[in-house]
Amino acid sequence: MKMVKSLILGSAAAFVAVGGVQAADLPVKAKAVEYVKVCSLYGPGFYYIPGTDTCIKLGGYLRMDVVANTNSGATGNTGLPAGANNRFTNGYTWRSREDLNIDTRTATEYGALRTYFDATFNWATDSYAANGVGGTVYSSIGGTQAPNNASAGAVAGGTVGVYYAFVQFAGFTMGKAVSQFSVPWANYPANSFDGLVGGGGTITGVNQFSYTAQFGNGVSLSLSAQDQTAYDQAGVNNVLAGGAYGTSDYAGTIAPDLVAALRVEQAWGLFQASFAAHDNHAAYYGGTELTGHPDDKWGWAAQLALSISNIPTGPGDSINMSGVYTDGATRYNIQDLAAQAGAATIYGGTNLPGAYQSIGLGIAPDTVFGAIGGANTSQQTIKTWGFRGGYNHNWNPYWSSGLYGAYAAVMYNDTAKTMLCGVGGVGGSVRGVLNALGGAITTCNPDYHIAQVGLVTRWTPVKNLAFSGDVTWTHLDQKYAGTVAAPSAAVGKPAALYELKNQNTVLMVLRAQRNW
């Protein structure tokens, strides 16, 4: 009986095991595939992320630039080393760039929740600099790449940049985006050239916390606090620290720039009025706290802009223009990508007997401070005004052109001029530094003007593929006269006499770009 029971239990166990194996081999109903669906809420190119109610769009462009007569992209050769106009001036600068942006949006009861990220990957020509003993070193002045034998910190010899990284929600913009002060066309009223003066910039984004209120009918008001350190500091120059114009002497961060912009955008075009307040927070007159410091000086900038669309000259034609005035907030006129943003220094030829070459100078900080007659001064703000504009014309669906120009004026007050130039032709940091080696400045005036005119033509053989050529002429109208000693060993310039003289320069941008 025991044997029969064992046989029955064993047979049952075997049957269950075999049945389990057979059951495992039977087909199982697959989980439903979640197909990617088009999201039509936010325009073409958006798709739902599977399993979510968030829409995503990928975009970007691939661009190749060859720029003639500059050492740093499409900015011009008004600064060194490009402005040396010798063997350290690049005949061309070549740059390849891939731009990638990711745009996500989710519908909420407060409106769309948006995140936006834009990054660039670059490979570009850079510059060489002299080492003073008949050799050169790769300088990385343009900050765009290093050669293969000096690629510390580079990605495959190139660079990676973050342009935008922001969140938008319920009217707020938080993160790195174009300044609310800037107009929609930013630095480009009709051009590919980056270096126009005459208005706000930050085309590569600035950290900010902003709120935009929509009033309907295309009317909006934006209020913003934005980081001033990345793009909006032109310099608080301490003349006591040395140098012809002093040395920039910033303290730590204390206050962001405060921006307000009123915009009316309708079928006829756009009008915008922008205002920015900019705190100039300087460190010390000398090397320690005991030397004291100047009080903060708030500067400001105001800008008016107008865009007219669908003008009678042709479908899609437009005129864009803006004018700006600044007082202690120079970067809102001579914007961060303008080659003059650091200092305009251009060498050229001369017919003056005894002079080696000529030089044009133009430096525009936010403020200068120092001492007059042994007494320390407060910060003296630099005032500027400027204008930029462009006319865009479509010849046909494949060809278009843009004519553009810009102008900016830089003005120092009498106290600042006394610190830099002295009184009655005696004293002053500019005279002290630049009159070395027998230089003789007959007219000492740090004011200057910049004028720019350009023409760009584009061919678009197929959608989202464009080829363009852009030529820009820049004129530096400086107000000095006489001669100075202006050696610059880093660009091969000897210690000699140079005639102070207005200068001109021309740049050409050749570009191929595929948007996607």
Short mmCIF file of C-alpha atoms in Angstrom, two decimals:
data_model
loop_
_atom_site.label_atom_id
_atom_site.label_comp_id
_atom_site.label_asym_id
_atom_site.label_seq_id
_atom_site.Cartn_x
_atom_site.Cartn_y
_atom_site.Cartn_z
CA MET A 1 0.00 0.00 0.00
CA LYS A 2 2.82 2.33 0.84
CA MET A 3 4.46 1.56 -2.51
CA VAL A 4 1.23 2.34 -4.44
CA LYS A 5 0.86 5.68 -2.59
CA SER A 6 4.43 6.66 -3.46
CA LEU A 7 3.85 5.84 -7.14
CA ILE A 8 0.68 7.99 -7.25
CA LEU A 9 2.34 11.00 -5.58
CA GLY A 10 5.39 10.73 -7.83
CA SER A 11 3.24 10.57 -10.95
CA ALA A 12 1.25 13.63 -9.82
CA ALA A 13 4.45 15.63 -9.19
CA ALA A 14 5.80 14.70 -12.63
CA PHE A 15 2.52 15.73 -14.26
CA VAL A 16 2.57 19.11 -12.49
CA ALA A 17 6.21 19.73 -13.52
CA VAL A 18 5.57 18.82 -17.14
CA GLY A 19 2.43 20.96 -17.17
CA GLY A 20 4.41 23.91 -15.81
CA VAL A 21 7.00 23.59 -18.54
CA GLN A 22 4.32 23.41 -21.20
CA ALA A 23 2.54 26.42 -19.70
CA ALA A 24 5.76 28.43 -19.80
CA ASP A 25 6.05 27.71 -23.50
CA LEU A 26 2.57 29.05 -24.28
CA PRO A 27 2.43 32.55 -25.87
CA VAL A 28 1.81 35.42 -23.41
CA LYS A 29 -0.11 38.55 -24.42
CA ALA A 30 2.49 41.31 -24.98
CA LYS A 31 2.22 44.71 -23.30
CA ALA A 32 0.80 47.33 -25.63
CA VAL A 33 3.46 49.34 -27.48
CA GLU A 34 3.39 53.07 -26.65
CA TYR A 35 3.90 54.80 -29.97
CA VAL A 36 5.32 58.32 -30.13
CA LYS A 37 2.47 60.73 -30.77
CA VAL A 38 2.57 64.16 -32.37
CA CYS A 39 1.99 67.03 -29.92
CA SER A 40 0.14 69.81 -31.73
CA LEU A 41 -0.25 72.13 -28.72
CA TYR A 42 3.00 74.06 -29.21
CA GLY A 43 3.59 74.06 -32.96
CA PRO A 44 5.40 71.73 -35.39
CA GLY A 45 8.22 69.46 -34.25
CA PHE A 46 6.84 68.55 -30.81
CA TYR A 47 6.12 64.96 -29.75
CA TYR A 48 4.81 63.45 -26.53
CA ILE A 49 7.43 61.67 -24.45
CA PRO A 50 5.98 58.11 -24.25
CA GLY A 51 4.13 57.50 -21.01
CA THR A 52 3.95 61.19 -20.08
CA ASP A 53 1.96 64.31 -20.85
CA THR A 54 5.18 66.26 -21.61
CA CYS A 55 5.99 67.33 -25.16
CA ILE A 56 9.57 67.55 -26.43
CA LYS A 57 11.22 69.11 -29.45
CA LEU A 58 14.84 68.65 -30.57
CA GLY A 59 16.44 71.28 -32.76
CA GLY A 60 19.63 73.06 -33.64
CA TYR A 61 21.97 73.84 -36.50
CA LEU A 62 25.33 72.95 -37.94
CA ARG A 63 27.37 75.96 -39.04
CA MET A 64 30.70 76.55 -40.73
CA ASP A 65 32.27 80.03 -40.76
CA VAL A 66 35.37 81.32 -42.49
CA VAL A 67 36.04 84.87 -41.33
CA ALA A 68 38.64 87.02 -43.08
CA ASN A 69 40.83 89.52 -41.22
CA THR A 70 40.03 88.68 -37.61
CA ASN A 71 41.43 86.50 -34.82
CA SER A 72 38.19 85.68 -33.01
CA GLY A 73 35.09 84.70 -34.96
CA ALA A 74 32.75 87.30 -36.43
CA THR A 75 33.70 90.12 -34.05
CA GLY A 76 36.28 92.15 -35.98
CA ASN A 77 39.88 93.17 -35.49
CA THR A 78 39.57 96.34 -33.41
CA GLY A 79 41.37 94.72 -30.44
CA LEU A 80 44.66 92.88 -30.09
CA PRO A 81 46.10 90.69 -31.52
CA ALA A 82 43.94 91.16 -34.64
CA GLY A 83 44.29 94.95 -34.47
CA ALA A 84 48.08 94.73 -34.70
CA ASN A 85 47.77 94.49 -38.49
CA ASN A 86 51.00 92.55 -38.77
CA ARG A 87 52.03 88.89 -38.87
CA PHE A 88 50.03 88.20 -35.69
CA THR A 89 46.79 89.19 -37.43
CA ASN A 90 44.97 86.14 -38.77
CA GLY A 91 44.20 86.23 -42.47
CA TYR A 92 41.31 83.92 -41.61
CA THR A 93 39.62 82.31 -38.65
CA TRP A 94 37.80 79.05 -39.32
CA ARG A 95 35.08 77.70 -37.07
CA SER A 96 32.76 74.69 -37.18
CA ARG A 97 29.87 74.52 -34.73
CA GLU A 98 27.05 72.16 -33.84
CA ASP A 99 24.20 73.64 -31.82
CA LEU A 100 21.78 71.36 -29.97
CA ASN A 101 18.64 72.55 -28.20
CA ILE A 102 16.01 70.64 -26.21
CA ASP A 103 12.62 72.23 -25.61
CA THR A 104 10.09 70.54 -23.28
CA ARG A 105 6.59 71.74 -22.40
CA THR A 106 3.81 70.46 -20.17
CA ALA A 107 0.30 71.89 -19.96
CA THR A 108 -0.66 72.90 -16.40
CA GLU A 109 -3.43 74.92 -14.80
CA TYR A 110 -0.98 77.85 -14.69
CA GLY A 111 -0.15 77.61 -18.38
CA ALA A 112 2.74 75.81 -20.07
CA LEU A 113 5.64 74.61 -17.93
CA ARG A 114 8.68 74.93 -20.19
CA THR A 115 12.35 74.01 -19.94
CA TYR A 116 14.86 74.98 -22.60
CA PHE A 117 18.50 73.97 -23.02
CA ASP A 118 20.90 75.02 -25.77
CA ALA A 119 24.53 73.89 -26.06
CA THR A 120 27.20 74.41 -28.69
CA PHE A 121 30.19 72.29 -29.71
CA ASN A 122 32.97 74.24 -31.44
CA TRP A 123 36.23 73.71 -33.25
CA ALA A 124 37.97 76.91 -34.33
CA THR A 125 41.22 78.58 -35.28
CA ASP A 126 42.88 80.52 -32.50
CA SER A 127 45.83 82.92 -32.25
CA TYR A 128 49.57 82.87 -31.72
CA ALA A 129 51.39 85.38 -29.51
CA ALA A 130 55.01 86.44 -29.30
CA ASN A 131 57.23 85.28 -26.45
CA GLY A 132 59.60 88.22 -26.88
CA VAL A 133 62.64 86.24 -28.02
CA GLY A 134 61.79 85.49 -31.62
CA GLY A 135 59.37 82.61 -30.97
CA THR A 136 55.63 82.26 -30.60
CA VAL A 137 53.23 80.35 -28.40
CA TYR A 138 49.66 79.29 -29.05
CA SER A 139 47.78 81.83 -27.00
CA SER A 140 44.15 80.61 -26.81
CA ILE A 141 43.18 84.29 -26.82
CA GLY A 142 39.92 83.51 -28.55
CA GLY A 143 39.18 80.74 -26.05
CA THR A 144 37.95 78.42 -28.77
CA GLN A 145 40.44 75.56 -28.96
CA ALA A 146 43.95 74.37 -28.24
CA PRO A 147 46.25 72.51 -30.61
CA ASN A 148 46.68 68.78 -30.19
CA ASN A 149 49.86 69.22 -28.18
CA ALA A 150 48.24 71.64 -25.71
CA SER A 151 44.67 70.49 -25.33
CA ALA A 152 44.38 70.58 -21.55
CA GLY A 153 40.76 70.83 -20.57
CA ALA A 154 39.50 70.74 -24.14
CA VAL A 155 37.06 68.25 -25.64
CA ALA A 156 38.84 66.67 -28.63
CA GLY A 157 40.66 69.97 -29.10
CA GLY A 158 37.42 71.99 -29.19
CA THR A 159 35.08 73.59 -26.68
CA VAL A 160 31.59 73.05 -25.32
CA GLY A 161 29.40 76.02 -24.44
CA VAL A 162 26.04 76.41 -22.70
CA TYR A 163 24.00 79.21 -24.25
CA TYR A 164 20.60 78.75 -22.60
CA ALA A 165 19.34 76.72 -19.65
CA PHE A 166 16.11 78.04 -18.18
CA VAL A 167 12.69 77.16 -16.78
CA GLN A 168 9.55 79.13 -17.66
CA PHE A 169 6.42 78.80 -15.52
CA ALA A 170 3.43 81.07 -14.84
CA GLY A 171 5.16 84.06 -16.43
CA PHE A 172 8.53 83.50 -14.71
CA THR A 173 11.83 82.85 -16.50
CA MET A 174 14.51 81.36 -14.24
CA GLY A 175 17.99 80.53 -15.53
CA LYS A 176 20.27 81.45 -18.42
CA ALA A 177 18.43 83.27 -21.20
CA VAL A 178 18.78 86.40 -23.33
CA SER A 179 18.47 89.54 -21.22
CA GLN A 180 15.01 91.11 -21.03
CA PHE A 181 16.77 94.38 -21.95
CA SER A 182 17.63 93.07 -25.42
CA VAL A 183 15.26 93.19 -28.38
CA PRO A 184 14.22 90.01 -30.26
CA TRP A 185 16.87 90.50 -32.96
CA ALA A 186 19.50 91.24 -30.27
CA ASN A 187 22.82 92.03 -32.03
CA TYR A 188 21.51 91.26 -35.51
CA PRO A 189 19.15 93.85 -37.06
CA ALA A 190 20.14 92.52 -40.53
CA ASN A 191 23.56 90.91 -40.15
CA SER A 192 25.64 87.82 -39.41
CA PHE A 193 28.44 89.94 -37.89
CA ASP A 194 28.50 89.64 -34.06
CA GLY A 195 30.22 92.88 -33.14
CA LEU A 196 27.72 95.72 -33.68
CA VAL A 197 27.70 98.44 -31.04
CA GLY A 198 24.61 100.48 -30.26
CA GLY A 199 22.51 98.27 -27.98
CA GLY A 200 22.16 95.39 -25.56
CA GLY A 201 23.61 91.94 -26.22
CA THR A 202 23.84 88.73 -24.12
CA ILE A 203 22.87 86.65 -27.15
CA THR A 204 24.52 83.67 -25.42
CA GLY A 205 22.32 84.06 -22.35
CA VAL A 206 22.68 85.55 -18.88
CA ASN A 207 21.48 84.14 -15.54
CA GLN A 208 18.26 85.87 -14.50
CA PHE A 209 15.04 85.72 -12.51
CA SER A 210 12.34 87.45 -14.53
CA TYR A 211 8.59 87.89 -14.60
CA THR A 212 6.62 88.82 -17.72
CA ALA A 213 3.03 90.04 -17.44
CA GLN A 214 0.84 89.73 -20.55
CA PHE A 215 -1.82 92.44 -20.91
CA GLY A 216 -3.34 91.23 -24.18
CA ASN A 217 -3.20 92.65 -27.71
CA GLY A 218 0.55 91.97 -27.82
CA VAL A 219 1.42 94.19 -24.84
CA SER A 220 3.76 92.81 -22.14
CA LEU A 221 5.92 94.06 -19.30
CA SER A 222 9.02 92.20 -18.06
CA LEU A 223 10.79 92.81 -14.74
CA SER A 224 14.11 91.09 -14.15
CA ALA A 225 17.10 90.69 -11.87
CA GLN A 226 20.11 89.40 -13.81
CA ASP A 227 23.71 88.50 -13.11
CA GLN A 228 25.96 91.39 -14.07
CA THR A 229 29.33 89.65 -13.78
CA ALA A 230 29.32 87.53 -16.93
CA TYR A 231 28.52 90.14 -19.59
CA ASP A 232 27.60 93.52 -18.14
CA GLN A 233 30.73 94.69 -16.35
CA ALA A 234 32.87 96.99 -18.49
CA GLY A 235 35.30 97.86 -15.68
CA VAL A 236 35.58 100.02 -12.57
CA ASN A 237 39.05 101.33 -13.31
CA ASN A 238 41.32 102.33 -10.41
CA VAL A 239 43.84 104.84 -11.75
CA LEU A 240 45.94 104.44 -8.58
CA ALA A 241 46.53 100.78 -9.50
CA GLY A 242 48.59 101.72 -12.58
CA GLY A 243 48.13 101.66 -16.32
CA ALA A 244 47.15 104.45 -18.68
CA TYR A 245 43.44 104.06 -17.91
CA GLY A 246 43.89 102.43 -14.52
CA THR A 247 43.25 98.79 -13.67
CA SER A 248 39.82 97.26 -13.18
CA ASP A 249 39.23 96.94 -9.44
CA TYR A 250 36.00 95.04 -8.75
CA ALA A 251 34.84 93.96 -5.32
CA GLY A 252 32.65 90.90 -4.80
CA THR A 253 29.10 90.57 -6.10
CA ILE A 254 26.61 92.64 -4.16
CA ALA A 255 23.63 93.52 -6.39
CA PRO A 256 22.31 92.13 -9.67
CA ASP A 257 21.33 94.35 -12.58
CA LEU A 258 17.65 95.34 -12.44
CA VAL A 259 15.86 95.41 -15.79
CA ALA A 260 12.42 96.48 -16.98
CA ALA A 261 11.11 96.18 -20.55
CA LEU A 262 7.76 97.20 -22.04
CA ARG A 263 6.97 95.54 -25.38
CA VAL A 264 4.17 95.97 -27.93
CA GLU A 265 4.24 93.25 -30.59
CA GLN A 266 1.56 93.25 -33.28
CA ALA A 267 1.08 92.52 -37.00
CA TRP A 268 2.76 95.78 -38.04
CA GLY A 269 5.92 95.02 -36.06
CA LEU A 270 7.28 95.71 -32.59
CA PHE A 271 8.06 98.55 -30.19
CA GLN A 272 10.11 98.08 -27.04
CA ALA A 273 11.34 100.38 -24.27
CA SER A 274 14.00 98.93 -21.93
CA PHE A 275 15.67 100.21 -18.77
CA ALA A 276 18.51 98.74 -16.70
CA ALA A 277 20.07 99.77 -13.37
CA HIS A 278 23.67 98.63 -12.86
CA ASP A 279 25.57 98.78 -9.55
CA ASN A 280 29.31 99.55 -9.81
CA HIS A 281 30.84 97.97 -6.71
CA ALA A 282 34.56 98.75 -6.43
CA ALA A 283 37.17 97.31 -4.08
CA TYR A 284 39.90 99.45 -2.45
CA TYR A 285 42.02 102.42 -3.45
CA GLY A 286 45.10 100.43 -2.43
CA GLY A 287 46.03 96.90 -1.49
CA THR A 288 44.29 96.69 1.90
CA GLU A 289 41.14 97.77 3.71
CA LEU A 290 43.08 100.58 5.39
CA THR A 291 43.29 102.50 2.11
CA GLY A 292 39.52 102.91 1.98
CA HIS A 293 37.20 102.48 -0.97
CA PRO A 294 34.88 104.58 -3.12
CA ASP A 295 31.13 104.36 -2.53
CA ASP A 296 29.06 102.28 -4.91
CA LYS A 297 27.85 104.16 -7.96
CA TRP A 298 24.66 103.06 -9.68
CA GLY A 299 24.68 103.38 -13.43
CA TRP A 300 21.78 103.03 -15.82
CA ALA A 301 20.86 102.40 -19.43
CA ALA A 302 17.74 103.18 -21.47
CA GLN A 303 16.88 101.78 -24.90
CA LEU A 304 14.11 102.33 -27.45
CA ALA A 305 13.60 99.86 -30.31
CA LEU A 306 11.30 99.63 -33.30
CA SER A 307 10.68 96.90 -35.89
CA ILE A 308 8.46 97.46 -38.93
CA SER A 309 7.25 94.35 -40.78
CA ASN A 310 5.73 93.82 -44.22
CA ILE A 311 6.98 97.08 -45.68
CA PRO A 312 6.06 97.89 -49.32
CA THR A 313 9.43 96.86 -50.77
CA GLY A 314 8.51 93.17 -50.72
CA PRO A 315 6.95 90.29 -48.75
CA GLY A 316 8.85 89.51 -45.58
CA ASP A 317 10.94 92.71 -45.74
CA SER A 318 11.56 94.49 -42.44
CA ILE A 319 13.36 97.36 -40.77
CA ASN A 320 14.85 96.92 -37.28
CA MET A 321 16.40 99.74 -35.28
CA SER A 322 17.32 100.66 -31.70
CA GLY A 323 18.89 103.57 -29.85
CA VAL A 324 20.48 103.52 -26.40
CA TYR A 325 21.93 105.89 -23.79
CA THR A 326 24.04 104.70 -20.86
CA ASP A 327 25.57 106.32 -17.79
CA GLY A 328 27.88 103.97 -15.89
CA ALA A 329 26.46 100.91 -17.71
CA THR A 330 28.58 100.75 -20.86
CA ARG A 331 27.91 97.12 -21.83
CA TYR A 332 24.31 97.98 -22.68
CA ASN A 333 25.74 99.91 -25.63
CA ILE A 334 29.14 98.40 -26.45
CA GLN A 335 27.85 94.87 -25.91
CA ASP A 336 29.83 91.84 -24.83
CA LEU A 337 30.49 90.42 -28.33
CA ALA A 338 31.70 93.72 -29.78
CA ALA A 339 35.45 93.56 -30.36
CA GLN A 340 35.72 96.99 -28.70
CA ALA A 341 34.23 95.61 -25.47
CA GLY A 342 37.69 95.13 -23.94
CA ALA A 343 39.59 97.98 -25.54
CA ALA A 344 39.76 99.30 -29.09
CA THR A 345 43.41 99.20 -30.13
CA ILE A 346 44.19 99.37 -33.84
CA TYR A 347 47.62 99.90 -35.42
CA GLY A 348 48.06 101.34 -38.90
CA GLY A 349 50.40 103.24 -41.18
CA THR A 350 51.65 106.82 -40.85
CA ASN A 351 53.17 109.67 -42.86
CA LEU A 352 54.34 111.53 -39.75
CA PRO A 353 58.14 112.01 -39.76
CA GLY A 354 59.78 110.24 -36.83
CA ALA A 355 56.79 107.98 -36.12
CA TYR A 356 57.14 104.23 -36.57
CA GLN A 357 53.42 103.55 -37.17
CA SER A 358 50.06 104.94 -36.03
CA ILE A 359 47.64 103.75 -33.36
CA GLY A 360 44.00 104.39 -32.50
CA LEU A 361 42.84 103.95 -28.89
CA GLY A 362 39.39 103.69 -27.34
CA ILE A 363 38.63 102.31 -23.88
CA ALA A 364 35.18 102.43 -22.28
CA PRO A 365 34.83 101.22 -18.67
CA ASP A 366 31.75 101.83 -16.55
CA THR A 367 33.61 104.12 -14.13
CA VAL A 368 37.06 105.43 -13.25
CA PHE A 369 38.31 106.55 -9.84
CA GLY A 370 41.61 107.54 -8.25
CA ALA A 371 43.04 110.75 -6.82
CA ILE A 372 43.34 114.40 -7.80
CA GLY A 373 45.69 116.67 -5.85
CA GLY A 374 46.30 113.93 -3.29
CA ALA A 375 42.60 113.50 -2.49
CA ASN A 376 40.81 110.29 -3.41
CA THR A 377 37.90 110.67 -5.81
CA SER A 378 34.54 108.97 -6.08
CA GLN A 379 33.68 106.79 -9.07
CA GLN A 380 33.19 108.87 -12.22
CA THR A 381 30.71 107.29 -14.62
CA ILE A 382 31.36 107.01 -18.35
CA LYS A 383 28.46 108.10 -20.55
CA THR A 384 27.67 106.63 -23.98
CA TRP A 385 25.00 106.78 -26.63
CA GLY A 386 24.52 104.55 -29.63
CA PHE A 387 22.32 103.41 -32.48
CA ARG A 388 22.03 100.28 -34.64
CA GLY A 389 19.68 99.39 -37.44
CA GLY A 390 19.15 97.16 -40.44
CA TYR A 391 16.98 96.73 -43.52
CA ASN A 392 16.17 93.18 -44.66
CA HIS A 393 15.03 92.59 -48.26
CA ASN A 394 13.93 89.38 -49.98
CA TRP A 395 14.78 89.43 -53.70
CA ASN A 396 12.90 86.17 -54.28
CA PRO A 397 12.25 82.96 -52.28
CA TYR A 398 15.93 82.00 -52.59
CA TRP A 399 17.92 85.23 -52.27
CA SER A 400 17.89 87.94 -49.59
CA SER A 401 20.13 90.80 -48.47
CA GLY A 402 20.57 92.95 -45.40
CA LEU A 403 22.01 96.46 -45.15
CA TYR A 404 22.96 97.54 -41.64
CA GLY A 405 24.91 100.06 -39.60
CA ALA A 406 25.75 101.14 -36.06
CA TYR A 407 27.26 104.10 -34.22
CA ALA A 408 28.41 104.66 -30.65
CA ALA A 409 29.94 107.58 -28.77
CA VAL A 410 31.89 107.34 -25.49
CA MET A 411 32.21 110.40 -23.21
CA TYR A 412 34.29 110.99 -20.04
CA ASN A 413 33.38 113.79 -17.63
CA ASP A 414 35.82 116.56 -16.66
CA THR A 415 36.92 114.88 -13.41
CA ALA A 416 37.73 111.64 -15.21
CA LYS A 417 39.62 113.53 -17.91
CA THR A 418 41.66 115.32 -15.25
CA MET A 419 42.66 111.99 -13.69
CA LEU A 420 43.65 110.57 -17.06
CA CYS A 421 45.09 113.64 -18.79
CA GLY A 422 46.13 116.03 -16.02
CA VAL A 423 45.73 119.81 -16.10
CA GLY A 424 47.29 122.10 -18.70
CA GLY A 425 49.17 119.30 -20.39
CA VAL A 426 50.84 118.10 -17.20
CA GLY A 427 50.17 114.95 -15.15
CA GLY A 428 47.50 112.31 -15.58
CA SER A 429 47.87 108.55 -15.98
CA VAL A 430 47.49 108.56 -19.77
CA ARG A 431 50.22 111.13 -20.21
CA GLY A 432 52.42 109.42 -17.64
CA VAL A 433 52.26 106.01 -19.32
CA LEU A 434 51.93 106.88 -23.01
CA ASN A 435 54.33 109.85 -23.05
CA ALA A 436 57.26 107.57 -22.17
CA LEU A 437 60.17 107.35 -24.63
CA GLY A 438 59.63 110.92 -25.78
CA GLY A 439 55.95 110.68 -26.71
CA ALA A 440 54.09 113.97 -26.97
CA ILE A 441 50.32 113.95 -26.64
CA THR A 442 49.21 117.34 -27.95
CA THR A 443 45.48 116.67 -27.46
CA CYS A 444 44.57 114.40 -24.56
CA ASN A 445 40.93 113.37 -24.77
CA PRO A 446 39.80 109.78 -24.02
CA ASP A 447 36.43 110.27 -25.75
CA TYR A 448 35.90 108.32 -28.98
CA HIS A 449 33.30 107.27 -31.53
CA ILE A 450 32.78 104.03 -33.49
CA ALA A 451 30.95 103.77 -36.82
CA GLN A 452 30.04 100.51 -38.60
CA VAL A 453 28.41 99.74 -41.96
CA GLY A 454 27.84 96.33 -43.52
CA LEU A 455 26.09 94.32 -46.23
CA VAL A 456 25.09 90.65 -46.13
CA THR A 457 23.64 88.50 -48.93
CA ARG A 458 22.12 85.05 -48.39
CA TRP A 459 21.23 82.20 -50.74
CA THR A 460 18.76 79.55 -49.54
CA PRO A 461 18.66 76.86 -52.26
CA VAL A 462 16.48 74.54 -50.17
CA LYS A 463 14.58 74.96 -46.94
CA ASN A 464 16.78 75.26 -43.80
CA LEU A 465 20.06 75.47 -45.77
CA ALA A 466 21.67 78.90 -46.25
CA PHE A 467 24.94 80.27 -47.62
CA SER A 468 25.89 83.87 -46.84
CA GLY A 469 28.60 86.48 -47.27
CA ASP A 470 28.77 89.43 -44.87
CA VAL A 471 31.19 92.38 -45.18
CA THR A 472 31.55 94.93 -42.33
CA TRP A 473 33.57 98.17 -42.26
CA THR A 474 34.45 99.69 -38.86
CA HIS A 475 35.84 103.19 -38.26
CA LEU A 476 37.44 104.23 -34.95
CA ASP A 477 37.24 108.01 -34.49
CA GLN A 478 39.51 108.70 -31.51
CA LYS A 479 40.05 112.17 -30.09
CA TYR A 480 43.75 112.04 -29.20
CA ALA A 481 46.44 113.83 -31.20
CA GLY A 482 50.23 113.71 -31.10
CA THR A 483 52.49 110.73 -30.50
CA VAL A 484 52.76 108.03 -27.85
CA ALA A 485 54.99 105.13 -26.94
CA ALA A 486 52.82 102.04 -27.23
CA PRO A 487 54.96 98.88 -27.25
CA SER A 488 53.11 95.58 -27.30
CA ALA A 489 55.56 92.70 -27.31
CA ALA A 490 52.76 90.10 -27.33
CA VAL A 491 51.91 91.17 -30.88
CA GLY A 492 55.43 92.13 -31.98
CA LYS A 493 55.17 95.91 -31.60
CA PRO A 494 58.46 97.59 -30.63
CA ALA A 495 59.02 100.39 -28.13
CA ALA A 496 58.79 103.31 -30.56
CA LEU A 497 56.78 106.42 -31.29
CA TYR A 498 53.31 105.96 -32.76
CA GLU A 499 51.13 108.66 -34.26
CA LEU A 500 47.70 108.95 -32.61
CA LYS A 501 45.31 108.59 -35.51
CA ASN A 502 41.83 107.40 -36.52
CA GLN A 503 41.73 103.84 -37.88
CA ASN A 504 39.65 101.66 -40.21
CA THR A 505 39.21 97.93 -40.54
CA VAL A 506 37.18 95.56 -42.75
CA LEU A 507 35.97 92.03 -41.97
CA MET A 508 34.20 89.41 -44.09
CA VAL A 509 32.14 86.43 -42.83
CA LEU A 510 31.46 83.48 -45.18
CA ARG A 511 28.93 81.07 -43.67
CA ALA A 512 27.16 77.80 -44.47
CA GLN A 513 24.40 76.76 -42.08
CA ARG A 514 21.93 73.85 -41.95
CA ASN A 515 19.08 74.23 -39.48
CA TRP A 516 17.15 71.19 -38.28
#
